[in-house]
mmCIF file of C-alpha atoms in Angstrom:
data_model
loop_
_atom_site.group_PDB
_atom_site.id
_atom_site.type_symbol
_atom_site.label_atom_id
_atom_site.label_comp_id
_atom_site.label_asym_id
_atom_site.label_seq_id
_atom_site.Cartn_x
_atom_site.Cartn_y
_atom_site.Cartn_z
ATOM 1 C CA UNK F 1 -4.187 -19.044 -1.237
ATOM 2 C CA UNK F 2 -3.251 -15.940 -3.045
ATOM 3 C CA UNK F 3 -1.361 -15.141 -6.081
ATOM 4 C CA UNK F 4 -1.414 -11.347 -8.179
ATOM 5 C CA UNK F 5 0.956 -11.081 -10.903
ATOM 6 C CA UNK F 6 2.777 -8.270 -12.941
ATOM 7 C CA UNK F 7 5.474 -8.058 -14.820
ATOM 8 C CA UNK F 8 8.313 -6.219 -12.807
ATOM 9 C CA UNK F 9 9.693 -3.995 -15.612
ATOM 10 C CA UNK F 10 8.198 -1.978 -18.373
ATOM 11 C CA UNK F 11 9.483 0.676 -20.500
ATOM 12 C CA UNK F 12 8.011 3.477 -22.690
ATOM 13 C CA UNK F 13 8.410 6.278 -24.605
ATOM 14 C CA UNK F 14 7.463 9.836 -23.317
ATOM 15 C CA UNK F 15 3.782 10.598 -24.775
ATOM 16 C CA UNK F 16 3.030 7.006 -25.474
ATOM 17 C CA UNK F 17 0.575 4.793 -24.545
ATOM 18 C CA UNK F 18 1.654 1.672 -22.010
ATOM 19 C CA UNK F 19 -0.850 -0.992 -20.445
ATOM 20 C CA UNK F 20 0.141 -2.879 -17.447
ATOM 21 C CA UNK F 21 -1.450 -6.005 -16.750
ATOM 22 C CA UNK F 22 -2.428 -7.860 -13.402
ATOM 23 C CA UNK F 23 -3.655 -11.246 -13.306
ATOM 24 C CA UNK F 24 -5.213 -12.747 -9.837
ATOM 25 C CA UNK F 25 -6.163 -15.671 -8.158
ATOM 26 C CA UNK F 26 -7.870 -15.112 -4.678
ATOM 27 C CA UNK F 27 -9.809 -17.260 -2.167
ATOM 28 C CA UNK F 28 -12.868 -13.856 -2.012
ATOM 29 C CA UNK F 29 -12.282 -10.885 -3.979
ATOM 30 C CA UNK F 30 -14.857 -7.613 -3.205
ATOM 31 C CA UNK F 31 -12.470 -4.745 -5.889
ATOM 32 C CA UNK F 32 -9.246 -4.411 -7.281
ATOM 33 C CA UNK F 33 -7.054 -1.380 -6.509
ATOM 34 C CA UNK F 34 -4.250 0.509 -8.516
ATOM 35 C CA UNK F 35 -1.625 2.533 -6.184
ATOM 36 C CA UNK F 36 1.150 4.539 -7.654
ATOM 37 C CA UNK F 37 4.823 4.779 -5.784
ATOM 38 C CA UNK F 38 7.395 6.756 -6.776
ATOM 39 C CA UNK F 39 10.672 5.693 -5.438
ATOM 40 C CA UNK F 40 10.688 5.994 -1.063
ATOM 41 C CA UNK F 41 7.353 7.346 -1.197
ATOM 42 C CA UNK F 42 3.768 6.307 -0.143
ATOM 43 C CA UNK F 43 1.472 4.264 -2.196
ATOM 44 C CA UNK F 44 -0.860 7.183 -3.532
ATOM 45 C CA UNK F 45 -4.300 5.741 -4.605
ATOM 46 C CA UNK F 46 -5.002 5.936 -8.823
ATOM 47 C CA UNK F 47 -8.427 3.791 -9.353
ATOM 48 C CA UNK F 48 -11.239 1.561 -7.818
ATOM 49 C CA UNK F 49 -12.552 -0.949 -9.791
ATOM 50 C CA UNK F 50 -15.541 -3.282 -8.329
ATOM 51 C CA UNK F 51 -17.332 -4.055 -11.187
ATOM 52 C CA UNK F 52 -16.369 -5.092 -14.732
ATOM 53 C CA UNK F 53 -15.227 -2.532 -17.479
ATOM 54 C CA UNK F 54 -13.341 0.294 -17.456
ATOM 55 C CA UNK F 55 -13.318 3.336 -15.554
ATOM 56 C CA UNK F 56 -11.695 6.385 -16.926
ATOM 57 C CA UNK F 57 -10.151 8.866 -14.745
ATOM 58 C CA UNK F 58 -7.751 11.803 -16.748
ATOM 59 C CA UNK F 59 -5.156 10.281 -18.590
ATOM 60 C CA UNK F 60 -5.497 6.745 -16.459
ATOM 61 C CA UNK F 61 -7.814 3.889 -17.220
ATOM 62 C CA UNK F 62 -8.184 0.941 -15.278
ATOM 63 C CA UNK F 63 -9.882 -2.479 -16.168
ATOM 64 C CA UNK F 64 -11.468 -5.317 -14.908
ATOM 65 C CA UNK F 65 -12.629 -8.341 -15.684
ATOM 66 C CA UNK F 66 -13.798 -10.311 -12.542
ATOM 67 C CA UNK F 67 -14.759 -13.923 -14.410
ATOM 68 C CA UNK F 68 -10.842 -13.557 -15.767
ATOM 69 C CA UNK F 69 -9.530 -12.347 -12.736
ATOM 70 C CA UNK F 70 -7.548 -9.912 -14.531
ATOM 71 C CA UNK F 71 -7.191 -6.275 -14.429
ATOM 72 C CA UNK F 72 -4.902 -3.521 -16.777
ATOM 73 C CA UNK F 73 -4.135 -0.219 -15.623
ATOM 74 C CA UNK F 74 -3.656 2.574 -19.110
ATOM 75 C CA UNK F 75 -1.372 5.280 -19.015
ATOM 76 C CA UNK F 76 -1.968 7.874 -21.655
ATOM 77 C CA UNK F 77 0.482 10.626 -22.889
ATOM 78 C CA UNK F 78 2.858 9.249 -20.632
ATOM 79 C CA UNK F 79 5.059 12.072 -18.805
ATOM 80 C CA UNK F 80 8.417 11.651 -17.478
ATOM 81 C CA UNK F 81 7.167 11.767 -13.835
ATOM 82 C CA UNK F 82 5.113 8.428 -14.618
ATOM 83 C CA UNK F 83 8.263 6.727 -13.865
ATOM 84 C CA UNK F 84 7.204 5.427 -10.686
ATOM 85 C CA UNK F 85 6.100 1.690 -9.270
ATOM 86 C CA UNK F 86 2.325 0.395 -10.065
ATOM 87 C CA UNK F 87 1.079 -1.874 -7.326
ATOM 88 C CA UNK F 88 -2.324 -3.923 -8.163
ATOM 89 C CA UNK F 89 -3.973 -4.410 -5.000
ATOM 90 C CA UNK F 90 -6.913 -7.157 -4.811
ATOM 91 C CA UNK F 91 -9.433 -6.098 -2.290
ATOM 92 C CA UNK F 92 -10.654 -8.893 0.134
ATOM 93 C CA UNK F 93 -11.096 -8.458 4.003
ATOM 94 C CA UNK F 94 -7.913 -6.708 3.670
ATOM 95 C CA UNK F 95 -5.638 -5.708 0.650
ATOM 96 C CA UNK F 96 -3.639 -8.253 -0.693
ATOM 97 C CA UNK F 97 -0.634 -5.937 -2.885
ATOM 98 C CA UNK F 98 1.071 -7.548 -6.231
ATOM 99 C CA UNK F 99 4.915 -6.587 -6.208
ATOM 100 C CA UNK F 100 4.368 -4.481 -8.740
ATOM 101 C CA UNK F 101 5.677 -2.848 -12.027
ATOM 102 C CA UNK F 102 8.551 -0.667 -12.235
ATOM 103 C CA UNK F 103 7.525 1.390 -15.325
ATOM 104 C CA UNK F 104 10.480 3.416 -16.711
ATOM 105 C CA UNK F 105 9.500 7.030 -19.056
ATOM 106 C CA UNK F 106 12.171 8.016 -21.330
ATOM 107 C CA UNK F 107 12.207 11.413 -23.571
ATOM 108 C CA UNK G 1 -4.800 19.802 4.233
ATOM 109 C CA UNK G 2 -5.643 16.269 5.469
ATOM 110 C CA UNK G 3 -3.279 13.807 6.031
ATOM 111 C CA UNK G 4 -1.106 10.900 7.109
ATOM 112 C CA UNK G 5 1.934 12.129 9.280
ATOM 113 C CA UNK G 6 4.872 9.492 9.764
ATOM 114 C CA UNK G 7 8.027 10.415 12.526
ATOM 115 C CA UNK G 8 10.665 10.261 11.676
ATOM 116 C CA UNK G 9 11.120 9.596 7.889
ATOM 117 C CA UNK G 10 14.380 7.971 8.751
ATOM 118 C CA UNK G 11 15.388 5.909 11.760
ATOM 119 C CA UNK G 12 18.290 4.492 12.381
ATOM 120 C CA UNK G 13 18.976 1.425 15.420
ATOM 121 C CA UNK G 14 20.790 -1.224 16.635
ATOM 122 C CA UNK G 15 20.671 -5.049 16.570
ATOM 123 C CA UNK G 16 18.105 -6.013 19.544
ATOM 124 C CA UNK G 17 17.523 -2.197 20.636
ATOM 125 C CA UNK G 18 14.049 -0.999 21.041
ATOM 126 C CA UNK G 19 12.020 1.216 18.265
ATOM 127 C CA UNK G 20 8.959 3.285 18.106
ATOM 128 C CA UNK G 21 8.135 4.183 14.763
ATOM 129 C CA UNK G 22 4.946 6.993 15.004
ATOM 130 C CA UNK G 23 2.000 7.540 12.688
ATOM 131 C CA UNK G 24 -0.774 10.419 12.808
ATOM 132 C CA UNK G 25 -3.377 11.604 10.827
ATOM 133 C CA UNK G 26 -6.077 14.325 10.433
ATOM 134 C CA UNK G 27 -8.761 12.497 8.170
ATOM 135 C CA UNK G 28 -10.752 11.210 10.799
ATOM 136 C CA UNK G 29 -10.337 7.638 10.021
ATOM 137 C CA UNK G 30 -11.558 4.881 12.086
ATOM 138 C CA UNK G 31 -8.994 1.659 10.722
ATOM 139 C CA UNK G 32 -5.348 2.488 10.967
ATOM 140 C CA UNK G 33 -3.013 0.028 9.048
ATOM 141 C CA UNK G 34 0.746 -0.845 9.605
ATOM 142 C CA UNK G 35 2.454 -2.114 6.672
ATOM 143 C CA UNK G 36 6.392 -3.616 6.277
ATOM 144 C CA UNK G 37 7.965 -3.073 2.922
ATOM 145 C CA UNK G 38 10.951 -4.119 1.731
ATOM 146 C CA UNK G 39 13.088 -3.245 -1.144
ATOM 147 C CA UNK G 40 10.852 -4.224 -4.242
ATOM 148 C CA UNK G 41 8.464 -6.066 -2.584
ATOM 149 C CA UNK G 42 4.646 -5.669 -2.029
ATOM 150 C CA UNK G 43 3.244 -4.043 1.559
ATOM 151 C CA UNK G 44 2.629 -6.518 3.561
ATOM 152 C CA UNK G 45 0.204 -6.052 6.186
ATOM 153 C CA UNK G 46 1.159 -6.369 9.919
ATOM 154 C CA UNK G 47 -1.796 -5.016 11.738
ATOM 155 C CA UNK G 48 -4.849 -2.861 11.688
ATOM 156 C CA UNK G 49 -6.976 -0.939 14.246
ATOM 157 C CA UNK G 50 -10.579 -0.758 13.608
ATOM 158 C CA UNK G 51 -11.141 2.004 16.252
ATOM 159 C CA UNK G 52 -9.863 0.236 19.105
ATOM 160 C CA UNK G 53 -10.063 -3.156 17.930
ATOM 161 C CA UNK G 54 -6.577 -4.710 17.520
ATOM 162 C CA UNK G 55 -6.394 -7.565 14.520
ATOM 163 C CA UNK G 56 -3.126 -8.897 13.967
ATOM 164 C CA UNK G 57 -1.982 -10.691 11.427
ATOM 165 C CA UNK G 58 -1.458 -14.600 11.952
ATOM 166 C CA UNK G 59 2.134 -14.219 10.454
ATOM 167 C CA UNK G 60 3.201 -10.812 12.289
ATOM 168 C CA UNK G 61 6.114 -11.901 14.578
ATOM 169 C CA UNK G 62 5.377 -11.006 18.100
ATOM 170 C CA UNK G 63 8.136 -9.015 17.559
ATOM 171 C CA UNK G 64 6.305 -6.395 16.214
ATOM 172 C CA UNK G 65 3.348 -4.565 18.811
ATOM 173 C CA UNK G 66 1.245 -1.731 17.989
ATOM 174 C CA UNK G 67 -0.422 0.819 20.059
ATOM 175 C CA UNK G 68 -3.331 3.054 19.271
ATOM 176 C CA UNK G 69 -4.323 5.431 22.202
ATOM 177 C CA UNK G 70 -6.643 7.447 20.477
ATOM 178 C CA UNK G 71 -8.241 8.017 16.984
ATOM 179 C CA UNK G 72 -5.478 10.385 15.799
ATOM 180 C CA UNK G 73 -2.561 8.211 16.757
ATOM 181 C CA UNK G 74 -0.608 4.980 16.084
ATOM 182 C CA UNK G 75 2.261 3.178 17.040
ATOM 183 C CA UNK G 76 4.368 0.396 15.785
ATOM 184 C CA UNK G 77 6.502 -0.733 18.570
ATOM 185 C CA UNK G 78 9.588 -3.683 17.227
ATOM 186 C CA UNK G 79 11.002 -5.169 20.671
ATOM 187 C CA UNK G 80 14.124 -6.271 19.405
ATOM 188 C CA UNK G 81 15.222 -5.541 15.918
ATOM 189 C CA UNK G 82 16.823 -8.073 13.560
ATOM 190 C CA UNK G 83 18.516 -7.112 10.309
ATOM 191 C CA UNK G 84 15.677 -8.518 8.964
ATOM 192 C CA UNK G 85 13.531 -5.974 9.541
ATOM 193 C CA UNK G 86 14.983 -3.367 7.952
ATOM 194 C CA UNK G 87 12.138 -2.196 5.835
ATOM 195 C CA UNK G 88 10.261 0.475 4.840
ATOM 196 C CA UNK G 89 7.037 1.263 7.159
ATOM 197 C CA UNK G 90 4.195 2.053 5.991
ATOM 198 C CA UNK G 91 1.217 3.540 7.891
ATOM 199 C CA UNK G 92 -2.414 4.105 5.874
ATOM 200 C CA UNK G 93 -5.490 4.783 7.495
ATOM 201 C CA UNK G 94 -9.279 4.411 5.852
ATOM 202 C CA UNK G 95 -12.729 5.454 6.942
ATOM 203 C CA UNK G 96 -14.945 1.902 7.022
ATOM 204 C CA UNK G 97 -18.309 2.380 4.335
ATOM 205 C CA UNK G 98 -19.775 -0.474 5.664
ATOM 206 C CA UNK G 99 -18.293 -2.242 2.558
ATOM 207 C CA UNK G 100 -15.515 -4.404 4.296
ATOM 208 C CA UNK G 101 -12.216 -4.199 2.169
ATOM 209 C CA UNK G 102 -13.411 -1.586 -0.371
ATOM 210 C CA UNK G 103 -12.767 1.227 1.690
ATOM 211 C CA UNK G 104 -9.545 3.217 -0.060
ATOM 212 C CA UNK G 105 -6.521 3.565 2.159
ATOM 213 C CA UNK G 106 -4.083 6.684 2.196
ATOM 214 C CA UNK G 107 -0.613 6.199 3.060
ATOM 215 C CA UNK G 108 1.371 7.893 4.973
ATOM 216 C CA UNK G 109 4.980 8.919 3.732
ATOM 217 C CA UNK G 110 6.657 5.927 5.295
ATOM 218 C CA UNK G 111 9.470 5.201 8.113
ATOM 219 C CA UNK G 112 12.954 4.001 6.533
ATOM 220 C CA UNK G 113 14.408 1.622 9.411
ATOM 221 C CA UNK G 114 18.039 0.853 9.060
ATOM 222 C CA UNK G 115 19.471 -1.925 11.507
ATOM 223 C CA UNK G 116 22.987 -1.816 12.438
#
């Protein structure tokens, strides 16, 4: 079977720094996704990650660790229009999407 | 610019009445995805065209069909709504690297179904 986890809520602070984890458990695993949603919208695609580390893209960051089966997505100098939904998506035959985390930006 | 066109953005039906929910795109892909989302939960995949390859889901009710006559276009096709499938629809579409599920999807902007 197949379980990602997230935590559904998280709150910050407007120019701070938040980390939102994602912990997996898959039967094959070939990357691990990030997708941002802003309320009624698409998915729009953030970061790739295949092999461990992190890659660094702007003010996002997104980490893996394969033999953990964990991943963190960084959000620096947060903005208000952060406030959106972060979906981890495991990358098998198919993508396999957490439920993801409702992150909240407030001035 | 390139992208993934849903019709309409909103649809409205009723219990047991027919809908075609449409997706289109301009990248060129070859897979096309449908996807049912419901309020705070994850996509959930119903099925995917590679080219003209159909692969449904082993959980998709046969509710649900899809049609894809040519590269540009997709259907999703529910027979006879429930309440239960009001969702949010989802349609993505990749372009296969020969790397099989690390090929990024786009989404499309998504087809609010309300069931009366």
């Amino acid at each position: 079977g197949q379980n990602i986890d997230q935590p559904t809520e998280m709150t910050a602070t407007e120019g701070a720094i938040v980390q939102i984890n994602c912990t997996y458990q898959t039967s094959g695993f070939n990357g691990l996704f990030w997708y941002q949603q802003h309320a009624g919208e698409a998915p729009t695609f953030l970061s790739y990650n295949v092999l461990d580390g992190l890659e660094e893209k702007g003010r996002f960051s997104s980490f893996l660790s394969r033999s953990k089966g964990y991943s963190y997505l960084l959000l620096k100098e947060l903005q208000m229009k952060d406030s959106a939904s972060y979906l981890c998506a495991v990358s098998r035959d198919k993508l396999i999407f957490g439920t993801g985390t409702r992150l909240q930006v407030f001035p | 610019d390139a992208m993934v066109i849903q019709n309409p953005r909103y649809q409205v039906t009723q219990f047991g009445k027919p809908v075609t929910l449409s997706c289109s795109q301009t990248l060129n892909h070859n897979v096309m995805y449908w996807y049912q989302q419901k309020s705070s939960q994850a996509p959930k995949l119903l099925f995917h065209y590679y080219d003209k390859d159909f692969n449904n889901e082993a959980d998709t009710p046969d509710n649900f069909q899809s049609r894809r006559p040519n590269t540009s276009f997709c259907f999703l096709d529910i027979r006879s709504p429930g309440l239960g499938d009001a969702a949010m629809y989802l349609c993505a579409t990749s372009k296969t690297s020969g790397r099989p599920g690390a090929d990024t999807q786009y989404f499309g902007p998504g087809t609010r179904l309300t069931v009366l």
